[in-house]
XYZ file of C-alpha atoms in Angstrom:
412
model
C -17.747 -104.534 -84.720
C -18.380 -101.846 -81.928
C -16.527 -101.407 -79.107
C -18.924 -100.646 -75.993
C -17.428 -100.165 -72.370
C -18.375 -100.887 -68.674
C -16.920 -97.208 -66.313
C -17.441 -96.100 -63.033
C -20.330 -93.513 -63.353
C -20.634 -90.784 -60.552
C -24.485 -91.138 -59.667
C -26.534 -89.307 -56.964
C -26.930 -91.375 -53.747
C -30.177 -93.375 -53.193
C -32.032 -91.119 -50.901
C -31.301 -87.903 -53.539
C -31.640 -89.395 -56.866
C -35.281 -88.352 -57.453
C -33.946 -84.632 -56.231
C -31.057 -84.547 -58.598
C -32.442 -85.913 -61.828
C -33.532 -83.647 -63.605
C -35.146 -82.718 -67.526
C -32.802 -81.166 -69.995
C -32.035 -77.294 -69.138
C -33.852 -76.470 -72.561
C -37.314 -78.397 -71.690
C -38.351 -76.006 -68.697
C -40.286 -73.050 -68.870
C -38.474 -70.214 -67.057
C -41.154 -70.770 -64.418
C -40.337 -73.901 -64.019
C -36.731 -73.697 -63.758
C -36.945 -70.738 -61.048
C -39.476 -73.217 -59.066
C -36.880 -75.758 -58.880
C -33.904 -73.549 -58.355
C -35.909 -71.705 -55.842
C -36.703 -74.837 -53.587
C -34.798 -77.841 -54.596
C -31.369 -77.164 -53.527
C -30.015 -80.622 -54.487
C -31.550 -80.096 -58.230
C -28.906 -81.071 -60.959
C -30.355 -77.655 -62.359
C -28.170 -75.824 -59.807
C -24.968 -77.304 -61.269
C -25.589 -76.304 -65.030
C -27.104 -73.048 -64.146
C -24.555 -71.764 -61.868
C -25.432 -67.724 -62.196
C -28.732 -68.662 -60.463
C -26.722 -68.382 -57.073
C -25.617 -64.881 -58.075
C -28.746 -63.914 -59.505
C -26.702 -63.592 -62.539
C -26.966 -64.713 -65.824
C -23.208 -66.028 -66.756
C -21.575 -67.259 -69.774
C -18.541 -68.483 -71.982
C -15.586 -69.992 -69.957
C -16.804 -68.187 -66.774
C -19.971 -70.002 -66.725
C -18.099 -73.278 -67.663
C -15.606 -72.797 -64.421
C -18.625 -72.208 -62.085
C -20.411 -75.700 -63.813
C -17.291 -77.512 -62.838
C -17.173 -75.900 -59.352
C -20.950 -76.666 -58.345
C -19.898 -80.430 -59.569
C -17.106 -80.393 -57.457
C -19.400 -79.182 -54.376
C -22.158 -81.720 -54.592
C -19.262 -84.538 -54.727
C -17.824 -82.715 -51.733
C -21.372 -82.779 -49.830
C -21.627 -86.400 -50.493
C -24.815 -85.695 -52.834
C -22.684 -87.615 -55.704
C -20.494 -90.605 -55.141
C -18.576 -92.565 -57.883
C -19.085 -96.346 -58.150
C -15.649 -98.430 -57.421
C -15.571 -100.566 -60.572
C -16.909 -100.572 -63.769
C -19.832 -101.473 -64.634
C -23.262 -101.401 -67.244
C -26.244 -100.039 -65.971
C -29.630 -100.774 -66.896
C -31.701 -97.924 -67.255
C -35.660 -98.464 -67.678
C -38.419 -96.043 -67.891
C -41.948 -95.997 -67.485
C -43.180 -92.803 -68.499
C -46.621 -91.348 -67.845
C -48.346 -93.381 -71.133
C -47.336 -96.362 -69.986
C -44.502 -96.551 -72.654
C -42.145 -98.468 -71.368
C -38.234 -98.343 -71.998
C -35.338 -100.892 -70.895
C -31.836 -99.965 -72.299
C -27.842 -99.899 -70.935
C -26.249 -96.917 -70.158
C -22.058 -97.555 -71.383
C -19.428 -95.969 -72.893
C -19.261 -95.728 -76.827
C -16.110 -95.659 -78.555
C -15.543 -92.042 -80.415
C -13.067 -94.303 -82.700
C -16.720 -96.271 -84.011
C -17.925 -92.796 -84.416
C -15.008 -91.516 -86.455
C -15.089 -94.621 -88.471
C -18.922 -94.773 -89.488
C -19.327 -97.784 -86.845
C -21.596 -95.326 -85.203
C -23.590 -93.851 -87.761
C -25.652 -90.551 -87.569
C -28.746 -88.933 -89.769
C -28.520 -85.820 -88.654
C -26.175 -83.010 -89.501
C -24.224 -80.851 -86.792
C -23.729 -77.399 -86.534
C -19.691 -76.643 -86.279
C -20.377 -73.562 -84.058
C -22.379 -75.625 -81.602
C -19.912 -78.496 -81.650
C -16.897 -76.366 -80.602
C -18.698 -74.742 -77.817
C -19.915 -77.840 -76.572
C -16.484 -79.098 -76.996
C -15.052 -76.274 -74.573
C -17.493 -76.683 -72.232
C -16.949 -80.809 -72.031
C -12.751 -79.640 -71.808
C -13.579 -77.211 -68.978
C -16.317 -79.091 -66.607
C -14.723 -82.710 -67.550
C -17.988 -84.689 -67.037
C -20.728 -85.593 -69.095
C -24.607 -86.270 -67.981
C -26.597 -86.870 -70.790
C -25.513 -89.430 -72.753
C -26.375 -90.227 -76.379
C -29.048 -92.339 -77.657
C -27.883 -95.346 -79.556
C -30.146 -98.023 -80.685
C -29.130 -101.471 -81.789
C -30.666 -104.467 -83.487
C -32.808 -106.659 -81.010
C -30.840 -109.195 -79.280
C -31.756 -112.031 -77.102
C -28.424 -112.260 -75.111
C -29.021 -108.738 -74.300
C -32.473 -108.997 -73.750
C -31.880 -112.021 -71.257
C -29.655 -110.184 -69.052
C -31.565 -107.070 -68.443
C -34.768 -109.347 -68.181
C -32.769 -111.520 -65.427
C -31.662 -109.014 -63.481
C -34.712 -106.554 -63.226
C -35.868 -109.881 -60.903
C -33.446 -108.115 -58.134
C -34.563 -105.135 -56.493
C -33.551 -101.856 -58.418
C -30.709 -99.575 -57.197
C -33.012 -96.852 -58.273
C -36.512 -96.294 -58.407
C -38.323 -93.017 -58.358
C -41.442 -91.276 -60.339
C -41.101 -87.724 -61.197
C -43.702 -84.944 -60.596
C -44.444 -85.631 -64.576
C -45.093 -89.292 -63.669
C -42.732 -90.664 -65.293
C -41.004 -93.922 -63.268
C -37.156 -94.494 -63.559
C -35.313 -97.256 -62.616
C -31.343 -98.355 -62.352
C -29.954 -101.350 -62.002
C -25.970 -102.103 -61.444
C -24.685 -104.638 -63.956
C -21.110 -105.507 -62.093
C -20.635 -109.115 -62.780
C -17.467 -110.033 -64.860
C -19.903 -112.590 -66.587
C -22.665 -110.304 -67.542
C -20.369 -107.801 -68.164
C -18.527 -109.660 -70.576
C -21.573 -111.265 -72.637
C -22.594 -107.631 -73.041
C -19.105 -106.339 -74.111
C -18.559 -109.384 -76.636
C -22.168 -108.983 -77.621
C -21.550 -105.674 -79.057
C -18.359 -106.597 -80.331
C -20.397 -109.018 -83.055
C -22.605 -105.869 -83.846
C -21.429 -104.338 -87.096
C -23.095 -100.863 -86.529
C -25.028 -98.854 -84.070
C -26.828 -95.354 -84.599
C -27.286 -92.392 -83.599
C -31.112 -91.869 -82.295
C -30.889 -88.826 -80.809
C -27.199 -86.564 -79.223
C -25.444 -85.854 -82.230
C -23.705 -82.622 -81.132
C -22.934 -84.506 -78.019
C -21.458 -86.769 -80.410
C -19.490 -84.702 -82.425
C -18.127 -82.778 -79.417
C -16.856 -85.967 -77.487
C -15.196 -86.606 -80.882
C -13.672 -83.183 -80.857
C -12.705 -83.386 -77.118
C -10.589 -86.496 -77.626
C -8.678 -84.702 -80.370
C -7.671 -81.930 -78.374
C -7.023 -84.036 -75.329
C -5.066 -86.700 -77.242
C -2.887 -83.671 -78.567
C -2.458 -82.531 -75.103
C -1.390 -86.611 -73.711
C 1.761 -87.074 -74.533
C 1.554 -90.836 -73.038
C -2.077 -91.351 -75.109
C -2.752 -95.011 -75.197
C -6.314 -94.959 -76.943
C -7.938 -96.412 -73.655
C -8.195 -92.959 -71.509
C -11.762 -91.966 -70.824
C -12.142 -89.474 -72.978
C -11.654 -91.616 -76.010
C -15.076 -92.906 -75.150
C -18.753 -91.000 -74.354
C -21.750 -91.855 -72.166
C -24.159 -93.576 -74.441
C -27.881 -94.879 -73.416
C -28.059 -98.129 -75.849
C -31.953 -99.264 -76.537
C -32.942 -101.788 -79.001
C -34.836 -100.882 -82.184
C -38.336 -102.459 -81.162
C -38.135 -99.865 -78.353
C -37.207 -97.076 -79.584
C -40.437 -94.598 -80.280
C -40.011 -92.303 -83.161
C -42.330 -89.287 -83.561
C -42.750 -86.785 -86.117
C -42.270 -82.772 -85.960
C -45.289 -81.391 -87.752
C -44.472 -77.705 -89.540
C -46.132 -74.223 -88.893
C -45.141 -71.099 -91.105
C -46.235 -67.619 -90.186
C -47.179 -66.440 -93.268
C -47.645 -67.599 -97.148
C -44.895 -66.303 -99.023
C -46.893 -63.075 -100.347
C -49.647 -65.161 -101.711
C -53.191 -65.472 -101.500
C -54.841 -68.382 -100.108
C -56.013 -68.888 -103.538
C -52.730 -68.413 -105.229
C -51.402 -70.953 -102.684
C -53.662 -73.909 -103.259
C -53.480 -73.663 -106.996
C -49.600 -73.859 -106.688
C -49.747 -76.815 -104.334
C -52.203 -78.647 -106.991
C -49.524 -78.743 -109.431
C -47.903 -81.524 -106.932
C -50.869 -82.837 -104.655
C -54.571 -84.123 -104.829
C -56.267 -81.577 -102.581
C -59.207 -82.236 -100.491
C -60.946 -79.888 -98.668
C -61.806 -81.571 -94.965
C -63.777 -78.512 -93.139
C -63.497 -78.662 -89.566
C -63.055 -82.145 -88.860
C -59.231 -82.918 -87.812
C -57.734 -84.674 -90.425
C -54.273 -86.936 -89.730
C -52.665 -88.773 -92.446
C -52.347 -92.505 -92.098
C -49.823 -93.106 -95.060
C -46.329 -92.102 -96.007
C -46.545 -89.250 -98.740
C -49.625 -87.854 -97.633
C -49.958 -84.624 -95.303
C -52.437 -82.824 -93.158
C -52.896 -79.051 -93.523
C -54.391 -76.495 -91.750
C -55.470 -73.324 -93.175
C -57.702 -70.067 -92.384
C -60.230 -72.725 -90.132
C -60.306 -75.669 -92.223
C -58.214 -78.653 -92.325
C -57.237 -80.526 -95.968
C -55.736 -83.748 -96.799
C -52.656 -83.601 -99.264
C -51.803 -86.602 -101.108
C -48.580 -86.225 -103.555
C -49.188 -86.228 -107.348
C -46.140 -89.034 -107.771
C -45.879 -89.146 -111.538
C -44.318 -85.205 -110.799
C -41.861 -86.238 -108.076
C -39.045 -88.543 -108.554
C -37.717 -90.486 -105.799
C -33.900 -90.974 -106.293
C -32.632 -91.572 -103.036
C -33.432 -92.835 -99.511
C -33.849 -89.195 -98.424
C -36.640 -88.430 -100.913
C -38.791 -91.230 -99.614
C -38.848 -89.518 -96.191
C -41.726 -87.212 -95.818
C -40.077 -84.302 -94.081
C -37.834 -83.922 -96.772
C -40.741 -84.224 -99.522
C -42.602 -81.414 -98.153
C -39.413 -79.117 -97.890
C -38.593 -80.060 -101.470
C -42.415 -79.667 -102.933
C -43.789 -76.926 -100.436
C -41.405 -74.949 -98.023
C -38.516 -74.277 -100.341
C -40.398 -73.642 -103.912
C -43.634 -72.063 -102.721
C -42.857 -70.663 -99.238
C -39.500 -69.598 -100.340
C -37.883 -71.294 -96.932
C -34.590 -72.533 -97.880
C -33.036 -72.451 -94.361
C -34.990 -74.894 -92.055
C -32.596 -74.462 -89.216
C -32.268 -70.508 -89.043
C -35.646 -68.997 -90.633
C -37.883 -67.463 -88.681
C -41.016 -68.435 -90.312
C -41.127 -71.595 -89.387
C -41.616 -73.820 -86.566
C -41.734 -76.989 -85.364
C -44.611 -78.803 -83.037
C -43.552 -82.537 -81.773
C -46.099 -85.300 -82.635
C -46.903 -86.413 -79.524
C -49.076 -83.245 -79.407
C -52.297 -84.331 -81.408
C -53.159 -82.042 -84.630
C -55.565 -80.257 -82.485
C -52.774 -78.639 -81.008
C -51.435 -77.547 -84.437
C -54.797 -75.975 -85.253
C -54.573 -74.281 -81.913
C -51.133 -72.453 -82.733
C -52.702 -71.348 -86.490
C -55.906 -70.337 -84.414
C -53.923 -68.252 -82.491
C -53.235 -66.229 -85.432
C -49.243 -66.509 -84.497
C -48.963 -68.472 -87.360
C -51.037 -69.083 -91.271
C -50.588 -72.761 -92.102
C -49.487 -75.874 -90.279
C -48.547 -79.438 -91.772
C -48.824 -82.468 -90.292
C -47.178 -85.792 -91.419
C -46.485 -89.908 -90.172
C -43.369 -90.321 -88.455
C -40.126 -91.957 -90.185
C -39.639 -95.210 -89.420
C -36.512 -96.871 -87.853
C -35.908 -98.685 -91.417
C -35.917 -95.345 -93.238
C -33.487 -93.734 -90.415
C -31.079 -96.503 -90.811
C -31.012 -96.753 -94.507
C -30.709 -92.506 -94.555
C -27.626 -93.121 -92.506
C -26.260 -96.169 -94.311
C -26.387 -93.946 -97.453
C -24.217 -91.438 -96.086
C -27.128 -88.794 -96.015
C -28.861 -86.962 -93.820
C -32.238 -86.011 -92.912
C -33.649 -82.681 -92.527
C -33.545 -80.517 -89.159
C -36.216 -81.641 -87.058
C -37.659 -84.686 -88.873
C -37.953 -86.871 -85.869
C -38.809 -86.549 -82.013
C -37.207 -89.911 -80.472
C -38.020 -91.218 -77.387
C -37.103 -91.898 -74.229
C -35.566 -88.971 -72.810
C -33.430 -90.215 -69.646
C -32.558 -87.583 -66.828
C -29.793 -85.461 -66.611
C -27.632 -86.301 -63.299
C -28.590 -90.064 -62.998
C -25.447 -91.219 -64.161
C -22.526 -89.427 -64.959
C -19.386 -89.786 -66.901
C -16.072 -88.692 -65.979
C -13.036 -87.804 -68.216
């Protein structure tokens, strides 16, 4: 049983939302960020990068306080307004590839996360959790929801479809050619139906936003200790989430690029690979795997297909079946000597949204020696690994949708 609540979002005014909304800060190149900061005074990037105003890099508590100041200035200037009553928010995205995503922005329960009702499939880094917790505690808001997924539900689908027959509160298209729409669900009947439906849902799964979830838990623990009148219903007991049905979630793989062969010659490397894989040289013809436990490899100007010799590999857990884990255990760790997938600078990750030719170009540039491609994980694999209390290797999934920062903001 999951607890999902409506909340009073802080939102840009209708005439400013297209100017305010931004992608995540890290997704912009430096040139892109500077262009938006130079020519768009309403961009949410001004809030999260407050030092730009002074042409200075600012970090730590000083940055957090300036973020809070910029946010308050946006509110004082009427760029942001807070809704007067709690709502759920339907957020629809039609991306440049004509993929359509429909979800509900809501407040999810920290207690559910703590009790593993909201389940994770990735590990988090303690230092990053603390940094983001301290950031949240200072600024007092969160503008990037955690992406949660739930089993398809006819009640939720009907409410979304009926609401979308009305005019959207927001509708804007970005320069990236994605169209974003937002509707408010403010009728008590619909709010109760949504809350009750999720209350009957046994489990939710984190698709994206593991550090935001874990940091929200730490924030809740801190503020609970500071509040002698704590009731469990305060806003810090929840975190902003974007709930999307499993059928609308899109999971892509992350391909792997490695800088060297760990001191091996090409021939020595191929001989070691032969122990675990049937290898076929595909020449210059790009090869994209289509089955689990099949990999593409690009090395020295040629593509190879790698098919696992299953008699040599033991599948003991749901994690063992995951191709990202299989690649790590059979090639990256034992042959190429990469033991720390998160911090080893010899390995780089490339979103599978970019085709295998992009991987080829990275290797041809001589920045990397070898590249590996695989098929994406499935939602079933992701859920099973979470249910089993296991965690995927870093960068096992690239998940869509990616919603814009600053469209709905959650205060605590």
